[in-house]
Tab-separated table of C-alpha atoms in Angstrom:
chain	number	residue	atom	x	y	z
A	1322	MET	CA	-9.714	-5.280	4.722
A	1323	SER	CA	-11.489	-8.610	4.711
A	1324	LEU	CA	-14.712	-9.162	6.606
A	1325	ALA	CA	-12.993	-11.448	9.105
A	1326	ASN	CA	-10.330	-8.827	9.855
A	1327	HIS	CA	-12.994	-6.151	10.240
A	1328	VAL	CA	-14.892	-8.308	12.740
A	1329	LYS	CA	-11.654	-8.959	14.678
A	1330	GLU	CA	-11.021	-5.206	14.897
A	1331	LEU	CA	-14.576	-4.632	16.133
A	1332	GLU	CA	-14.091	-7.349	18.751
A	1333	LYS	CA	-10.850	-5.681	19.912
A	1334	LYS	CA	-12.642	-2.346	20.266
A	1335	HIS	CA	-15.496	-4.069	22.136
A	1336	LYS	CA	-13.023	-5.676	24.578
A	1337	ALA	CA	-11.176	-2.383	25.073
A	1338	LEU	CA	-14.448	-0.652	25.904
A	1339	GLU	CA	-15.358	-3.444	28.309
A	1340	ASP	CA	-12.042	-2.919	30.115
A	1341	ALA	CA	-12.484	0.869	30.136
A	1342	ILE	CA	-15.988	0.542	31.566
A	1343	SER	CA	-14.740	-1.747	34.334
A	1344	ALA	CA	-11.974	0.689	35.202
A	1345	ALA	CA	-14.350	3.664	35.179
A	1346	VAL	CA	-16.899	1.931	37.405
A	1347	ASN	CA	-14.207	1.114	39.961
A	1348	ARG	CA	-12.932	4.712	40.165
A	1349	PRO	CA	-14.117	6.628	43.209
A	1350	ALA	CA	-15.275	9.610	41.143
A	1351	ALA	CA	-16.835	7.706	38.263
A	1352	ASP	CA	-18.507	9.877	35.625
A	1353	ASP	CA	-21.901	8.298	35.019
A	1354	LEU	CA	-22.381	10.052	31.678
A	1355	GLU	CA	-19.022	8.824	30.420
A	1356	ILE	CA	-19.829	5.270	31.524
A	1357	GLN	CA	-23.243	5.446	29.884
A	1358	SER	CA	-21.675	6.666	26.645
A	1359	MET	CA	-19.115	3.855	26.666
A	1360	LYS	CA	-21.848	1.288	27.301
A	1361	ARG	CA	-23.837	2.602	24.333
A	1362	GLU	CA	-20.790	2.367	22.079
A	1363	LYS	CA	-20.072	-1.150	23.354
A	1364	LEU	CA	-23.647	-2.184	22.539
A	1365	ARG	CA	-23.388	-0.613	19.076
A	1366	LEU	CA	-20.217	-2.603	18.415
A	1367	LYS	CA	-21.848	-5.796	19.690
A	1368	GLU	CA	-24.801	-5.294	17.350
A	1369	GLU	CA	-22.490	-4.579	14.409
A	1370	ILE	CA	-20.498	-7.753	15.146
A	1371	ALA	CA	-23.749	-9.733	15.293
A	1372	ARG	CA	-24.859	-8.325	11.917
A	1373	TYR	CA	-21.606	-9.405	10.299
A	1374	ALA	CA	-21.858	-12.855	11.918
A	1375	GLN	CA	-25.252	-13.362	10.269
A	1376	ALA	CA	-23.961	-12.349	6.837
């Protein structure tokens, strides 16, 4: 897998998490721990994408 393809996959995962977080926040019985976990993973992906962009 090329670097560009890897970054595209990371961006897809980041967008999917963003959508999942939005959906979870809008649910009446939102699980705060689940949302927090998803936000951490989203941030980790964002940082990984940024590292590859600098390389």
